[in-house]
XYZ file of C-alpha atoms in Angstrom:
463
model
C 116.232 96.893 -45.688
C 112.834 95.197 -45.911
C 110.473 96.563 -48.539
C 107.212 95.450 -50.156
C 107.340 95.172 -53.932
C 103.655 96.011 -54.244
C 101.063 98.627 -53.272
C 98.593 98.331 -50.388
C 95.167 98.611 -52.014
C 91.821 97.286 -50.775
C 93.347 95.493 -47.802
C 96.125 93.605 -49.610
C 99.545 94.073 -51.172
C 99.206 93.890 -54.943
C 101.511 94.503 -57.924
C 101.571 97.945 -59.502
C 100.123 98.376 -62.971
C 103.672 98.710 -64.292
C 105.689 96.502 -61.919
C 108.963 97.260 -63.673
C 108.813 100.939 -62.678
C 110.657 101.182 -59.363
C 111.976 103.914 -57.067
C 115.379 103.470 -55.456
C 115.545 104.360 -51.773
C 118.929 105.814 -50.849
C 120.519 106.122 -47.408
C 121.605 109.789 -47.360
C 124.378 109.122 -44.834
C 126.363 106.836 -47.151
C 124.606 107.281 -50.523
C 123.873 103.548 -50.816
C 120.664 102.109 -52.286
C 118.894 100.268 -49.459
C 115.601 99.251 -51.132
C 113.339 99.603 -54.142
C 109.595 100.251 -54.114
C 106.986 100.517 -56.885
C 106.586 103.794 -58.733
C 102.813 103.741 -58.875
C 101.045 105.662 -61.618
C 97.574 106.993 -62.466
C 96.124 103.486 -62.924
C 97.239 102.530 -59.423
C 95.882 105.759 -57.951
C 92.569 105.121 -59.667
C 92.407 101.578 -58.249
C 93.146 102.890 -54.753
C 90.550 105.655 -55.004
C 87.938 103.182 -56.242
C 88.685 100.936 -53.259
C 88.389 103.902 -50.907
C 85.123 105.012 -52.495
C 83.633 101.516 -52.181
C 84.668 101.277 -48.520
C 83.389 104.738 -47.591
C 79.697 104.002 -46.824
C 80.541 101.184 -44.433
C 83.319 103.019 -42.615
C 81.336 106.273 -42.381
C 78.451 104.323 -40.801
C 80.747 102.564 -38.314
C 79.992 103.815 -34.783
C 82.622 106.247 -33.463
C 83.403 103.875 -30.592
C 84.394 101.161 -33.073
C 86.493 103.598 -35.097
C 88.169 104.553 -31.834
C 88.908 100.899 -31.124
C 90.579 100.471 -34.517
C 92.686 103.591 -33.885
C 93.690 102.270 -30.472
C 94.755 99.044 -32.140
C 96.672 101.087 -34.721
C 98.473 102.980 -31.973
C 99.410 99.688 -30.327
C 100.613 98.226 -33.631
C 102.833 101.258 -34.177
C 104.162 101.010 -30.633
C 105.067 97.366 -31.214
C 107.073 98.475 -34.270
C 108.752 101.440 -32.572
C 112.296 100.094 -32.868
C 111.782 99.055 -36.492
C 110.263 102.431 -37.330
C 113.212 104.266 -35.778
C 115.731 102.099 -37.637
C 113.861 102.616 -40.919
C 113.724 106.398 -40.550
C 117.421 106.466 -39.736
C 118.151 104.415 -42.859
C 116.012 106.335 -45.371
C 116.164 109.861 -43.894
C 119.539 109.818 -42.134
C 118.126 110.931 -38.795
C 120.373 110.200 -35.777
C 119.083 107.080 -33.950
C 118.155 108.859 -30.706
C 116.092 111.471 -32.580
C 114.486 108.776 -34.720
C 113.381 106.871 -31.644
C 112.134 109.827 -29.607
C 110.526 111.965 -32.312
C 110.110 110.114 -35.598
C 108.800 106.938 -33.922
C 107.586 108.226 -30.563
C 105.521 111.266 -31.556
C 103.257 109.497 -34.096
C 102.335 106.907 -31.473
C 101.205 109.707 -29.171
C 99.263 111.441 -31.945
C 97.524 108.204 -32.963
C 96.464 107.790 -29.332
C 94.986 111.304 -29.213
C 92.791 110.515 -32.213
C 91.648 107.249 -30.705
C 90.406 109.294 -27.756
C 88.886 112.013 -29.931
C 87.045 109.479 -32.087
C 85.301 108.267 -28.945
C 84.591 111.689 -27.410
C 84.082 114.151 -30.266
C 80.532 115.573 -30.581
C 79.617 114.256 -34.013
C 76.031 115.351 -33.318
C 74.879 118.404 -31.357
C 71.791 120.482 -30.632
C 71.773 124.134 -31.722
C 68.460 125.756 -30.899
C 65.753 123.953 -32.847
C 68.346 122.212 -35.031
C 70.347 119.028 -34.843
C 73.770 119.541 -36.386
C 75.600 116.511 -37.735
C 79.361 116.405 -38.312
C 79.855 113.865 -41.075
C 82.951 112.571 -42.892
C 83.925 114.628 -45.915
C 84.550 111.461 -47.969
C 87.627 110.098 -49.709
C 90.838 111.802 -48.635
C 93.943 112.041 -50.795
C 96.892 112.445 -48.409
C 100.241 113.562 -49.843
C 103.011 113.607 -47.264
C 106.627 114.884 -47.149
C 109.885 113.192 -46.255
C 111.081 115.328 -43.339
C 108.849 113.717 -40.670
C 107.653 110.715 -42.655
C 105.545 108.862 -40.083
C 104.352 111.870 -38.090
C 102.973 113.519 -41.206
C 101.187 110.327 -42.231
C 99.592 109.886 -38.813
C 98.658 113.579 -38.610
C 96.540 113.089 -41.743
C 95.407 109.477 -41.714
C 94.457 109.235 -38.039
C 91.991 112.172 -37.971
C 90.604 111.139 -41.353
C 89.909 107.629 -40.066
C 88.505 109.018 -36.813
C 86.105 111.184 -38.813
C 84.880 108.216 -40.852
C 86.732 109.105 -44.050
C 88.645 106.671 -46.213
C 92.214 107.437 -47.284
C 94.603 107.075 -50.200
C 98.155 107.942 -49.161
C 100.945 109.016 -51.524
C 104.099 109.337 -49.376
C 107.291 111.132 -50.364
C 109.432 109.067 -52.710
C 112.526 109.561 -50.513
C 110.944 107.888 -47.457
C 108.438 105.252 -48.642
C 109.586 102.459 -46.314
C 108.144 104.150 -43.238
C 104.819 104.433 -45.070
C 104.883 100.707 -45.755
C 105.352 100.039 -42.040
C 102.320 102.219 -41.362
C 100.256 100.210 -43.857
C 101.314 97.010 -42.077
C 100.165 98.496 -38.773
C 96.816 99.523 -40.299
C 96.285 95.984 -41.547
C 97.214 94.474 -38.187
C 94.820 96.874 -36.432
C 91.888 95.381 -38.303
C 90.950 98.462 -40.289
C 88.541 97.201 -42.992
C 89.771 96.668 -46.543
C 89.731 99.794 -48.681
C 89.555 102.206 -45.770
C 93.283 102.921 -46.018
C 95.304 102.527 -49.218
C 98.957 103.223 -50.024
C 100.372 104.118 -53.435
C 104.099 104.839 -53.548
C 105.214 106.899 -56.503
C 106.604 110.169 -57.810
C 104.934 113.455 -56.973
C 104.448 114.733 -60.533
C 102.884 111.404 -61.521
C 101.103 109.670 -58.636
C 100.734 112.806 -56.525
C 99.217 114.831 -59.316
C 96.890 111.975 -60.273
C 95.665 111.776 -56.679
C 95.203 115.534 -56.234
C 93.252 115.793 -59.472
C 91.176 112.609 -59.158
C 87.451 113.394 -59.480
C 86.472 110.912 -56.742
C 88.768 112.445 -54.104
C 86.767 114.802 -51.886
C 89.615 116.407 -49.931
C 93.340 116.721 -50.613
C 95.590 117.056 -47.574
C 99.122 118.059 -48.520
C 102.245 118.976 -46.581
C 105.224 120.330 -48.486
C 106.501 123.367 -50.314
C 104.361 126.409 -50.981
C 105.040 126.093 -54.717
C 103.616 122.566 -54.877
C 100.793 123.609 -52.547
C 99.729 126.260 -55.049
C 99.617 123.635 -57.788
C 97.538 121.264 -55.662
C 95.217 124.097 -54.668
C 94.672 124.914 -58.334
C 93.919 121.275 -59.198
C 91.488 120.963 -56.289
C 89.888 124.338 -56.977
C 89.007 123.293 -60.505
C 86.841 120.534 -59.063
C 85.648 122.624 -56.083
C 87.078 120.094 -53.635
C 88.406 120.879 -50.213
C 92.103 121.199 -49.431
C 94.219 121.235 -46.287
C 97.669 122.658 -47.035
C 100.535 122.790 -44.544
C 103.261 124.632 -46.418
C 106.510 126.527 -45.918
C 107.778 128.689 -43.100
C 110.385 131.291 -42.192
C 109.668 131.538 -38.510
C 110.993 134.321 -36.293
C 112.527 133.732 -32.868
C 112.112 137.106 -31.167
C 114.326 137.668 -28.120
C 113.125 140.742 -26.225
C 115.648 142.736 -24.139
C 114.381 141.364 -20.816
C 114.877 137.714 -21.844
C 117.471 135.255 -20.556
C 119.655 135.714 -23.619
C 121.859 132.643 -23.215
C 118.896 130.298 -22.797
C 116.942 131.862 -25.650
C 119.893 131.633 -28.029
C 120.844 128.070 -27.113
C 117.273 126.787 -27.401
C 116.879 128.721 -30.646
C 119.979 127.162 -32.197
C 118.854 123.698 -31.092
C 115.477 124.307 -32.719
C 117.068 125.169 -36.065
C 119.518 122.245 -36.016
C 116.868 119.689 -35.058
C 116.239 117.178 -37.867
C 119.185 118.776 -39.726
C 117.133 121.916 -40.208
C 114.526 120.045 -42.237
C 111.565 121.343 -40.237
C 109.004 123.709 -41.733
C 108.340 125.390 -38.378
C 112.028 125.917 -37.469
C 112.878 129.340 -36.019
C 115.372 130.180 -38.752
C 115.381 133.946 -38.073
C 116.698 135.023 -34.662
C 115.800 138.633 -33.839
C 117.884 140.326 -31.120
C 117.939 143.895 -29.819
C 120.885 145.853 -31.156
C 122.287 146.432 -27.645
C 122.863 142.697 -27.111
C 123.284 141.634 -30.707
C 127.007 140.842 -30.741
C 126.664 138.844 -27.534
C 123.926 136.798 -29.198
C 126.068 136.275 -32.294
C 128.909 134.849 -30.176
C 126.547 132.588 -28.263
C 124.882 131.299 -31.441
C 128.175 130.604 -33.192
C 129.488 128.659 -30.196
C 126.242 126.688 -29.878
C 126.188 125.785 -33.575
C 129.757 124.477 -33.512
C 128.664 121.824 -30.995
C 126.266 120.324 -33.553
C 128.914 119.509 -36.142
C 128.968 115.772 -35.383
C 125.462 115.557 -33.928
C 123.177 116.230 -36.876
C 122.426 113.894 -39.734
C 122.632 114.478 -43.480
C 120.059 116.177 -45.649
C 117.663 113.865 -47.406
C 119.267 113.793 -50.862
C 121.904 115.343 -53.096
C 119.464 117.867 -54.560
C 118.583 119.171 -51.108
C 122.247 119.332 -50.140
C 123.075 121.438 -53.187
C 120.036 123.633 -52.609
C 121.062 124.444 -49.034
C 124.693 125.003 -49.965
C 123.475 127.366 -52.680
C 121.579 129.413 -50.105
C 124.684 129.629 -47.925
C 126.698 130.896 -50.884
C 123.913 133.384 -51.623
C 124.070 134.669 -48.049
C 127.791 135.314 -48.342
C 127.357 136.978 -51.738
C 124.668 139.324 -50.403
C 126.901 140.501 -47.568
C 125.888 138.457 -44.536
C 128.704 137.634 -42.075
C 129.415 133.910 -41.775
C 130.204 133.130 -38.124
C 129.805 129.334 -38.147
C 129.767 126.629 -40.796
C 129.739 127.425 -44.487
C 128.964 125.890 -47.877
C 131.802 123.358 -47.955
C 130.935 119.660 -47.573
C 131.991 118.581 -44.060
C 132.327 114.908 -45.037
C 133.544 113.081 -48.106
C 130.424 110.889 -48.284
C 126.812 111.553 -47.467
C 124.613 114.598 -48.045
C 125.869 116.576 -45.052
C 125.883 120.350 -44.586
C 127.711 122.095 -41.726
C 125.598 123.822 -39.044
C 125.727 127.400 -40.289
C 125.089 130.761 -38.631
C 124.920 134.141 -40.349
C 125.185 137.531 -38.653
C 124.547 141.010 -40.109
C 121.530 139.666 -41.959
C 119.074 142.311 -43.156
C 115.368 141.638 -43.699
C 115.515 141.911 -47.490
C 118.278 139.314 -47.939
C 117.342 136.047 -49.621
C 118.337 133.992 -46.557
C 115.938 136.100 -44.458
C 113.013 135.695 -46.843
C 113.103 132.221 -48.383
C 112.759 128.824 -46.726
C 116.160 127.105 -46.812
C 115.200 123.799 -45.157
C 118.640 123.073 -43.787
C 120.754 123.810 -40.686
C 121.108 127.531 -41.387
C 120.321 130.306 -38.885
C 120.139 134.038 -39.660
C 120.573 136.654 -36.903
C 118.889 140.016 -37.431
C 119.177 143.110 -35.215
C 116.201 145.310 -34.292
C 115.899 148.741 -32.659
C 112.643 148.469 -30.690
C 109.591 146.218 -30.400
C 107.800 147.792 -33.347
C 110.877 147.212 -35.478
C 111.075 143.619 -34.276
C 107.416 143.083 -35.138
C 107.900 144.569 -38.606
C 110.792 142.183 -39.269
C 109.020 139.155 -37.763
C 105.917 139.727 -39.907
C 107.906 140.754 -42.970
C 107.797 137.540 -45.010
C 105.135 135.752 -47.050
C 105.068 133.008 -44.417
C 103.379 132.693 -41.033
C 103.722 129.149 -39.750
C 105.360 129.340 -36.324
C 107.585 131.452 -34.110
C 108.873 132.113 -30.626
C 109.039 135.000 -28.179
C 111.303 135.283 -25.131
C 110.971 137.824 -22.342
C 111.653 138.076 -18.629
C 107.939 138.590 -18.045
C 105.500 136.119 -19.610
C 102.819 138.771 -20.095
C 105.300 140.867 -22.077
C 106.026 137.900 -24.359
C 102.334 137.119 -24.806
C 101.551 140.737 -25.696
C 104.155 140.597 -28.474
C 103.037 137.159 -29.662
C 99.459 138.378 -30.084
C 100.695 140.784 -32.756
C 102.617 138.164 -34.752
C 101.074 136.983 -38.027
C 101.698 133.303 -37.438
C 99.746 130.184 -36.562
C 101.699 128.997 -33.545
C 104.028 130.780 -31.103
C 106.140 129.239 -28.331
C 106.476 131.465 -25.266
C 109.784 131.204 -23.409
C 110.458 127.749 -24.797
C 106.961 126.296 -24.346
C 106.648 122.539 -24.868
C 105.177 121.001 -28.010
C 101.507 120.132 -27.522
C 100.145 117.370 -29.814
C 96.583 118.549 -29.143
C 97.168 122.175 -30.138
C 96.230 123.217 -33.695
C 99.203 123.355 -36.063
C 99.103 125.359 -39.275
C 99.914 128.727 -40.743
C 98.855 132.175 -41.814
C 99.476 133.711 -45.250
C 101.388 131.423 -47.651
C 102.129 128.892 -44.928
C 98.913 127.090 -45.640
C 95.204 126.492 -45.275
C 93.641 124.566 -42.402
C 95.013 123.010 -39.224
C 96.414 119.680 -38.101
C 96.450 117.908 -34.716
C 93.863 117.734 -31.969
C 90.185 118.493 -32.447
C 90.974 121.234 -34.965
C 92.750 118.647 -37.106
C 89.731 116.346 -36.873
C 87.410 119.153 -37.991
C 89.270 119.387 -41.315
C 87.837 115.987 -42.272
C 84.230 116.715 -41.298
C 81.385 118.514 -43.028
C 78.161 119.695 -41.426
C 74.501 118.971 -42.026
C 71.607 120.374 -40.025
C 68.040 119.194 -39.346
C 65.508 121.849 -38.307
C 62.570 120.846 -36.126
């Protein structure tokens, strides 16, 4: 697998400060080392931030139409690499090839295109009474991205930041750095000026912490666990710098009595198993009225069994053991295992069986904590108020779903959910809709114009 042995800083690939410190990239499907990349440290982060700071005045002053042209070129460069991106994600994340092509490679191309359009059309200056209000770039952005959707998460941060006129230093997840290197190649090919985008691969506690705490970083955009998000928020708060945090989830899939039960259950299971369950917005709690509960349990168990050979591994051995531990915890706390289980389904690779629990109660660990694996919990409710209490009864509020025979009925329930995004009767993903959470699921929004606003600050002139 192709890999750069340097860091992309100030428009060129250059050796890390300690070139002997390397990170091994492992294919989670067969546990083989496929590449090595530099483990950048604080000195490398500082060099990248200095390059971004030096490039900021020029890029911020670049007309929006020209920034839009560079983003269009970036989209095209990513599209030209679509097959290579898909193959790389499959190798370093273990994603099945079809999913890698459609989602991991395809979605970021679409999102990059939306920001090319927004850069050209967004009102960066507006009249408000006797004032002119300017929307200016916030400055240097430190972007720290996760491994579960490696390119999508990069594009969802870097593209709006570049559209806004910010400069960027990216620290990608250490499990999936090769996709980030492909993105840096595309940035270079798109003609983005030197220093505007910089890439430092490295470990989170070292490079990530150095980036989050750097005094010349104006905004930290992080996607990952709530625990790490708290730490980054504390580091940023000490310097009174802005943060955008997209954190954990424990989303509820509420199936009201009037819904098409079979469709709601099958789509719900597919949602949880997608990306091997490694999706922060996955509907991992399925809420069903007690009168139809056992029917839903049977449908969910049958649907999950079909995914046994269709989902990929988890990203690494630590994640595999973590998920298996949650499954064992579910059994120990009294949940009924109706599909899958903690046993390893294959002799090699970090696989976990698609797992479904019934008789889950709201206070159980598997109903409260984010598992981040192919594990679904079914909970019974008595009436809509009970369903709402259960749905809102976690510290998270990232996403969710509601199903009903009447759309207005579903919308009325969704309005009462404490969550940032709700799909009604299987609504399609919209790359222009704001994505982000309530409560401990984060601060700020990504995607579309709301995502662009995160990277802008306002100034007003009064006449």
